[in-house]
Amino acid sequence: MKMNFFKAALRRFITLNWLCTFVIAISFCSMQTIANDSLRFRSNTFNNPTALPVTVEQLTYAASLKLPTTVASSPIVNDGIAFIAAENGNLYAIELETMAIKWIFVAQEALSSTPAIADGQLFVLSMDGHLYALDIAHGTVNWSFKTGGEQRFAAPRLYGVTQTDQPVTDPWDFWLSSPLVANDTVFFGSSDNRVYALATSNGKLKWSFKTGGVVHSSPALTDNILLIGSWDGALYALEADSGKEKWRYQTETEQEFSTWLGIQSSPVVDGNTVFLGSRDGYLYSIQLENGTLNWRYDVKRSWVVPTPLVDEHQIYFGTSDTGQFIALNKQTGEEKWRIDTKVWTYSSPLHSDNAVMVGNMAGNFYVINKKDGQILTKIRSRGAEENRFGAIAKSTGRFDYKGMATSGWYNNLYSSMQRILHSGGFLSSPLWYQDKLILVTTDGELMVYAVK
């Protein structure tokens, strides 16, 4: 295949704007009755963090710590300890007051999911094929559960690659499913195509449900309905106590190159509505009761990878190759405003009374006025400022695809992605803890900012 195709593919799909996602870690603002007050991806079981009770206009640097690894997951915080799962297989417990490392748990392979905390235990899924339950005080293993195996999504001729007969691994598949804990049960998806429900006390299997693809979406829960997406392009609504399917909604699937299919985004519950992004290039509004479509918003073949944020009036989300951050009327899907972030925006947003906050894969973190989309302030990561890997073109602020291009399809995809991941972008979600904003970059820098 000609080189210009790979440049185009890289430009189109390397746009997975590393989910600059930094999970809000305030004590769970639980809006439903659950047995365990847990800390997890997006803070609550709806995957929709509540607004910070402050007006945010400026951010002031407070502290930082550089970890020797890349990071795709989002941090969580419990009693002043930040927990960060990293791609080198380490889970770091860090005292935020001193930035000292309290303990490190070492898995056999990458930790690409955001942990969850409940009742003195921390749950995290590893690429080594195990869900681990750790003692939160010491990082020791209480129990582990072996799945059918964890891996990145792969498909023959992915993105049009024809130089190999083997399945091509997707370099934009950054995350594994992040566990959710409720009612003495830990729920999560797996690369073995299944959704699991385990007893938190001992890891005993309560039920599993088989989908038609790898499950790297993270679950949401409301009442007894567990919602989760699969790479088969379907959103599943399951009975949380039994795993029985209530309904499923099928998004579009493109089969020739497996490019515009699959759900990486995690569902968000807002009242009687479920919002979901898909790699088919649409954002969906779906009725919670029966899975009927309310509306869908066309993102013009750009993936919607991050988990959306919903407030009283609007829904906010980032896009991949088009590099946009968009606000829609949540009732109608009408666009209200958008900003050009220039590169992939995969981070899941955080919000306050006046602003929505999000990071992109070029290492920019934006504070944006909710009403009109005006940028109130912007900070830039150290890795992005240094740009030692040459991933970002200084003249444009966009990825320097020409400068990163190498010979051969394999290097053109994977080496370019590595350069981007080491350049200080954001896949992690922002986190709010005790009047501080906590961010983690893809090149492993933990940053703390005070809010003005």
XYZ file of C-alpha atoms in Angstrom:
452
model
C 0.000 0.000 0.000
C 1.283 3.416 -0.879
C 2.763 5.659 1.774
C 0.258 8.446 1.214
C -2.506 6.093 2.264
C -0.834 5.537 5.623
C -0.298 9.219 6.090
C -3.995 9.716 5.479
C -4.881 6.805 7.748
C -2.581 8.131 10.434
C -4.117 11.574 10.160
C -7.608 10.145 10.267
C -7.204 7.602 13.001
C -4.238 8.605 15.065
C -6.826 11.154 16.058
C -7.960 9.270 19.059
C -6.968 12.265 21.216
C -5.724 10.181 24.058
C -8.537 10.651 26.218
C -7.016 13.342 28.362
C -9.353 11.839 30.817
C -8.833 12.607 34.422
C -11.443 11.049 36.642
C -13.128 13.285 39.188
C -12.374 11.790 42.541
C -14.711 13.427 44.956
C -16.617 11.088 47.248
C -19.256 9.419 45.179
C -22.158 11.716 44.636
C -24.422 8.713 44.513
C -27.880 9.502 43.200
C -29.134 5.987 43.699
C -29.168 3.485 46.529
C -26.040 1.355 46.317
C -24.367 -0.752 48.935
C -20.857 0.512 48.375
C -19.668 4.108 48.275
C -17.047 3.588 45.583
C -14.530 5.722 43.710
C -14.184 4.947 40.032
C -14.013 6.212 36.468
C -16.252 9.316 36.102
C -16.902 9.318 39.845
C -20.423 7.828 40.009
C -22.384 4.924 38.617
C -24.023 7.146 35.978
C -20.598 8.015 34.446
C -21.659 11.664 34.733
C -19.820 13.715 37.387
C -21.713 16.502 39.093
C -20.636 20.121 38.641
C -17.922 21.456 40.925
C -19.520 24.064 43.244
C -17.064 26.765 42.170
C -16.499 29.275 39.404
C -13.354 28.355 37.495
C -11.542 30.958 35.406
C -7.861 30.449 36.157
C -5.630 27.599 37.275
C -2.457 27.988 39.336
C 0.281 25.340 39.381
C 0.697 23.667 42.784
C 2.759 20.468 42.421
C 3.786 17.661 40.069
C 5.399 14.225 39.992
C 6.852 12.507 36.923
C 6.291 8.747 36.740
C 8.563 6.577 34.537
C 5.773 5.348 32.284
C 2.998 6.227 29.914
C -0.553 6.434 31.298
C -3.921 5.944 29.594
C -6.172 5.449 32.625
C -7.628 8.127 34.888
C -6.605 8.730 38.513
C -8.837 8.198 41.499
C -8.373 9.542 45.045
C -9.219 8.143 48.462
C -8.295 9.828 51.774
C -5.591 11.959 50.205
C -4.014 9.081 48.248
C -4.065 9.205 44.446
C -4.068 5.878 42.623
C -2.714 5.753 39.077
C -2.724 2.604 36.919
C 0.060 2.739 34.337
C 1.143 1.128 31.089
C 4.320 -0.308 32.657
C 2.089 -2.592 34.749
C 2.523 -0.595 37.954
C -0.258 0.811 40.087
C 1.050 3.762 42.093
C -0.385 4.915 45.441
C 0.750 8.533 45.888
C 0.269 10.844 48.868
C -0.993 14.075 47.325
C 0.200 16.289 50.178
C 3.850 15.265 49.778
C 3.859 13.600 46.334
C 5.550 10.619 48.001
C 4.847 7.114 46.700
C 3.213 5.034 49.432
C 3.222 1.703 47.632
C 3.428 0.149 44.156
C 1.560 -2.906 42.922
C 3.151 -4.655 39.940
C 1.019 -6.595 37.458
C 2.466 -8.795 34.728
C 1.332 -6.486 31.916
C -0.116 -3.014 31.325
C -2.812 -1.543 33.551
C -5.037 0.227 31.035
C -8.222 0.592 33.060
C -9.163 3.107 35.742
C -9.367 1.461 39.180
C -12.416 1.436 41.436
C -12.408 1.571 45.238
C -14.972 0.111 47.641
C -14.875 -1.160 51.225
C -11.115 -1.041 51.586
C -10.400 -2.754 48.289
C -9.135 -1.466 44.950
C -10.183 -3.235 41.747
C -8.236 -2.952 38.498
C -8.112 -4.893 35.209
C -4.751 -5.765 33.644
C -3.593 -6.779 30.198
C -2.231 -9.905 31.892
C -5.816 -11.202 31.878
C -6.682 -10.711 35.538
C -8.988 -8.458 37.500
C -7.174 -7.783 40.772
C -8.703 -6.947 44.143
C -6.032 -5.195 46.227
C -5.877 -4.192 49.854
C -6.010 -0.411 49.592
C -3.698 0.173 52.549
C -0.775 -1.939 51.333
C -1.362 -2.873 47.696
C -1.357 -6.599 48.407
C -3.595 -8.963 46.432
C -6.732 -10.166 48.205
C -7.907 -12.176 45.211
C -7.764 -12.196 41.412
C -10.091 -13.359 38.663
C -8.797 -14.697 35.352
C -10.717 -13.631 32.239
C -10.480 -15.299 28.844
C -7.597 -12.917 28.041
C -7.124 -9.177 27.551
C -5.794 -7.596 24.370
C -6.158 -4.646 22.027
C -8.795 -4.818 19.316
C -7.437 -6.393 16.127
C -8.941 -7.183 12.737
C -7.768 -8.299 9.280
C -7.133 -5.378 6.923
C -7.697 -2.889 9.701
C -7.465 0.672 8.271
C -6.846 -0.831 4.861
C -3.581 -2.598 5.725
C -3.076 -5.377 3.185
C 0.644 -6.121 3.681
C -0.079 -8.857 6.207
C -2.528 -11.745 6.457
C -2.543 -11.468 10.244
C -5.011 -9.345 12.193
C -3.742 -5.797 12.647
C -3.728 -4.515 16.229
C -5.446 -1.181 16.715
C -2.996 1.426 18.125
C -5.978 3.639 19.056
C -7.460 1.045 21.403
C -6.028 2.652 24.528
C -8.170 1.352 27.368
C -9.548 -1.735 28.948
C -12.930 -1.610 30.667
C -12.888 0.179 34.034
C -14.695 -1.678 36.822
C -17.820 -0.417 38.574
C -18.670 -1.492 42.121
C -22.184 -1.559 43.550
C -24.243 -3.874 45.759
C -21.237 -6.024 46.730
C -20.584 -6.693 43.041
C -17.827 -5.583 40.672
C -18.915 -5.219 37.030
C -16.560 -4.893 34.050
C -16.111 -5.819 30.413
C -13.380 -7.972 28.904
C -11.488 -8.527 25.670
C -12.915 -12.054 25.692
C -16.217 -10.441 24.545
C -17.891 -10.866 27.917
C -19.345 -8.662 30.638
C -18.643 -9.996 34.141
C -20.253 -9.618 37.547
C -18.134 -10.858 40.491
C -18.594 -10.897 44.250
C -16.379 -8.193 45.739
C -15.593 -10.330 48.797
C -13.921 -13.241 47.021
C -14.101 -12.794 43.224
C -16.670 -15.539 42.771
C -18.477 -15.311 39.439
C -22.099 -14.220 39.754
C -22.826 -14.107 36.032
C -21.288 -13.340 32.659
C -22.850 -12.141 29.419
C -21.332 -12.726 25.979
C -21.389 -9.947 23.375
C -20.219 -10.062 19.774
C -16.949 -8.160 20.260
C -14.282 -7.070 22.727
C -15.726 -5.006 25.563
C -13.488 -2.061 26.449
C -16.319 0.337 27.259
C -16.863 0.939 30.993
C -20.269 0.153 32.512
C -22.877 2.535 33.890
C -25.542 1.509 36.374
C -28.939 2.917 37.248
C -31.446 1.057 39.401
C -31.030 -2.545 38.209
C -29.928 -1.692 34.655
C -26.281 -2.157 33.690
C -25.324 -0.404 30.453
C -22.170 -1.138 28.459
C -20.940 -0.913 24.872
C -19.102 -3.527 22.807
C -16.837 -3.480 19.761
C -19.648 -5.271 17.928
C -21.226 -1.798 17.785
C -24.034 -2.537 20.244
C -25.074 -0.860 23.475
C -26.366 -3.500 25.889
C -28.833 -2.984 28.736
C -28.555 -5.903 31.166
C -30.286 -6.753 34.411
C -27.565 -6.077 36.972
C -28.625 -8.858 39.333
C -28.853 -11.596 36.698
C -27.051 -10.501 33.508
C -30.195 -11.043 31.470
C -30.480 -8.808 28.396
C -33.263 -6.220 28.560
C -32.545 -4.574 25.214
C -29.715 -3.691 22.857
C -29.211 -0.812 20.467
C -27.095 -1.423 17.368
C -24.921 1.382 15.983
C -23.487 1.261 12.471
C -20.669 -1.113 11.564
C -18.319 -0.836 8.597
C -16.806 -4.236 7.885
C -14.371 -3.785 4.986
C -11.569 -2.127 6.978
C -13.138 -2.263 10.494
C -12.518 1.465 10.798
C -15.950 2.927 11.519
C -17.306 0.425 13.983
C -17.162 -0.346 17.666
C -17.970 1.389 20.934
C -15.022 2.549 23.044
C -16.996 5.326 24.703
C -18.773 4.586 27.959
C -22.520 5.243 28.319
C -23.795 8.162 30.392
C -27.162 8.056 32.173
C -29.079 11.322 32.496
C -32.569 10.743 33.875
C -34.427 8.615 31.334
C -31.795 9.051 28.627
C -28.559 7.255 27.774
C -25.904 9.136 25.807
C -23.164 7.278 23.973
C -20.415 7.954 21.461
C -19.383 5.480 18.781
C -16.574 4.966 16.314
C -19.203 4.943 13.560
C -19.045 8.757 13.687
C -22.200 9.538 15.675
C -23.195 10.616 19.168
C -26.410 8.900 20.278
C -29.313 9.827 22.554
C -31.248 6.679 23.491
C -34.264 6.040 25.699
C -33.266 4.193 28.862
C -36.554 2.313 29.163
C -36.536 0.487 25.845
C -33.448 1.402 23.811
C -35.328 3.531 21.269
C -33.348 6.251 19.490
C -34.176 9.853 20.393
C -31.659 11.442 18.035
C -28.117 11.072 16.796
C -25.561 13.734 15.905
C -23.363 13.275 12.830
C -19.675 13.962 13.542
C -18.732 13.457 9.865
C -16.921 10.129 10.193
C -14.898 11.262 13.199
C -14.907 8.845 16.097
C -16.573 9.784 19.380
C -14.295 7.984 21.823
C -14.512 9.893 25.130
C -17.338 9.523 27.600
C -19.642 12.555 27.187
C -20.558 14.988 29.955
C -24.157 16.087 30.506
C -25.391 19.072 32.530
C -28.825 20.634 32.946
C -29.101 21.793 29.347
C -26.202 20.516 27.236
C -24.015 17.542 26.390
C -20.264 17.979 25.789
C -17.837 15.677 23.987
C -14.638 15.601 21.950
C -13.900 14.097 18.545
C -10.936 12.298 17.051
C -9.642 13.232 13.594
C -11.637 16.466 13.295
C -10.186 17.697 16.622
C -13.337 19.375 17.885
C -14.917 19.869 21.300
C -18.674 20.249 20.868
C -21.681 21.290 22.959
C -25.182 20.171 21.930
C -28.671 20.792 23.257
C -29.249 17.528 25.085
C -32.964 17.413 24.254
C -32.703 17.978 20.497
C -29.085 17.342 19.508
C -28.817 20.857 18.067
C -25.262 22.180 18.077
C -24.739 25.135 20.425
C -21.012 25.771 19.934
C -17.705 24.101 19.183
C -14.009 24.851 19.545
C -11.152 23.609 17.399
C -8.698 21.733 19.631
C -6.688 20.837 16.491
C -5.994 17.219 17.515
C -7.729 14.200 19.011
C -9.790 15.032 22.061
C -10.326 11.757 23.886
C -10.389 13.027 27.448
C -13.725 12.906 29.221
C -14.693 16.385 30.494
C -15.141 17.795 33.965
C -17.330 20.797 34.768
C -18.031 23.547 37.295
C -20.881 26.013 37.668
C -19.608 28.153 34.803
C -17.124 26.099 32.821
C -16.379 22.772 31.175
C -12.808 21.478 31.271
C -11.092 19.077 28.892
C -7.646 18.137 27.603
C -6.430 17.077 24.179
C -3.661 14.895 22.826
C -1.398 17.866 22.105
C -1.086 18.493 25.845
C -3.496 21.434 26.055
C -6.010 21.609 28.892
C -8.905 24.013 28.309
C -11.297 25.806 30.664
C -14.280 26.775 28.476
C -17.304 28.961 29.177
C -20.371 26.695 29.080
C -22.643 29.325 27.582
C -20.718 30.443 24.517
C -17.682 28.178 24.135
C -15.170 30.928 24.813
C -11.847 29.682 26.188
C -11.349 31.164 29.663
C -7.862 29.788 30.182
C -5.528 27.148 28.799
C -2.608 25.306 30.330
C -0.021 23.195 28.570
C 1.776 20.133 29.857
C 5.540 20.118 30.258
C 5.909 17.237 27.820
C 3.992 19.147 25.174
C 6.033 22.305 25.780
C 9.288 20.397 25.404
C 8.010 18.378 22.406
C 11.139 16.215 22.563
C 9.540 13.515 20.397
C 8.604 15.933 17.623
C 4.958 14.902 17.550
C 3.526 18.426 17.410
C 4.169 20.970 14.677
C 5.016 24.249 16.430
C 3.639 26.360 13.607
C 0.146 24.840 13.691
C -0.294 23.090 17.045
C -1.369 19.984 15.150
C 0.356 16.636 14.826
C 3.384 16.669 12.539
C 2.427 13.631 10.482
C 5.032 14.341 7.830
C 7.804 14.643 10.396
C 6.741 11.456 12.184
C 6.350 9.395 8.999
C 8.714 6.443 8.642
C 9.156 3.685 6.098
C 6.769 0.747 6.202
C 3.172 0.575 7.330
C 4.020 -0.957 10.712
C 6.388 1.768 11.852
C 4.205 4.441 10.325
C 1.337 3.430 12.603
C 2.991 2.258 15.786
C 6.131 4.376 16.096
C 4.145 7.539 15.407
C 1.676 6.593 18.122
C 4.506 6.039 20.587
C 5.903 9.473 19.828
C 2.499 10.999 20.478
C 2.004 9.106 23.734
C 5.360 10.317 25.056
C 4.536 13.962 24.256
C 2.406 14.869 27.269
C -1.118 14.674 25.914
C -4.262 13.755 27.798
C -6.107 10.455 27.675
C -6.896 10.598 31.370
C -9.904 12.441 32.777
C -9.501 15.405 35.145
C -10.149 14.866 38.821
C -11.332 17.297 41.486
C -10.164 16.807 45.063
C -10.224 19.292 47.963
C -10.188 22.449 45.849
C -7.478 21.063 43.598
C -7.579 19.960 39.973
C -5.611 16.769 39.350
C -4.365 15.877 35.879
C -2.283 13.025 34.500
C -0.577 13.150 31.111
C 0.100 10.326 28.697
C 3.843 10.608 29.437
C 3.191 9.964 33.126
C 3.182 13.390 34.773
C 0.834 13.882 37.719
C -0.032 17.591 37.946
C -1.955 19.439 40.651
C -3.501 22.891 40.113
C -5.263 25.250 42.490
C -8.441 26.808 41.182
C -8.938 30.591 41.116
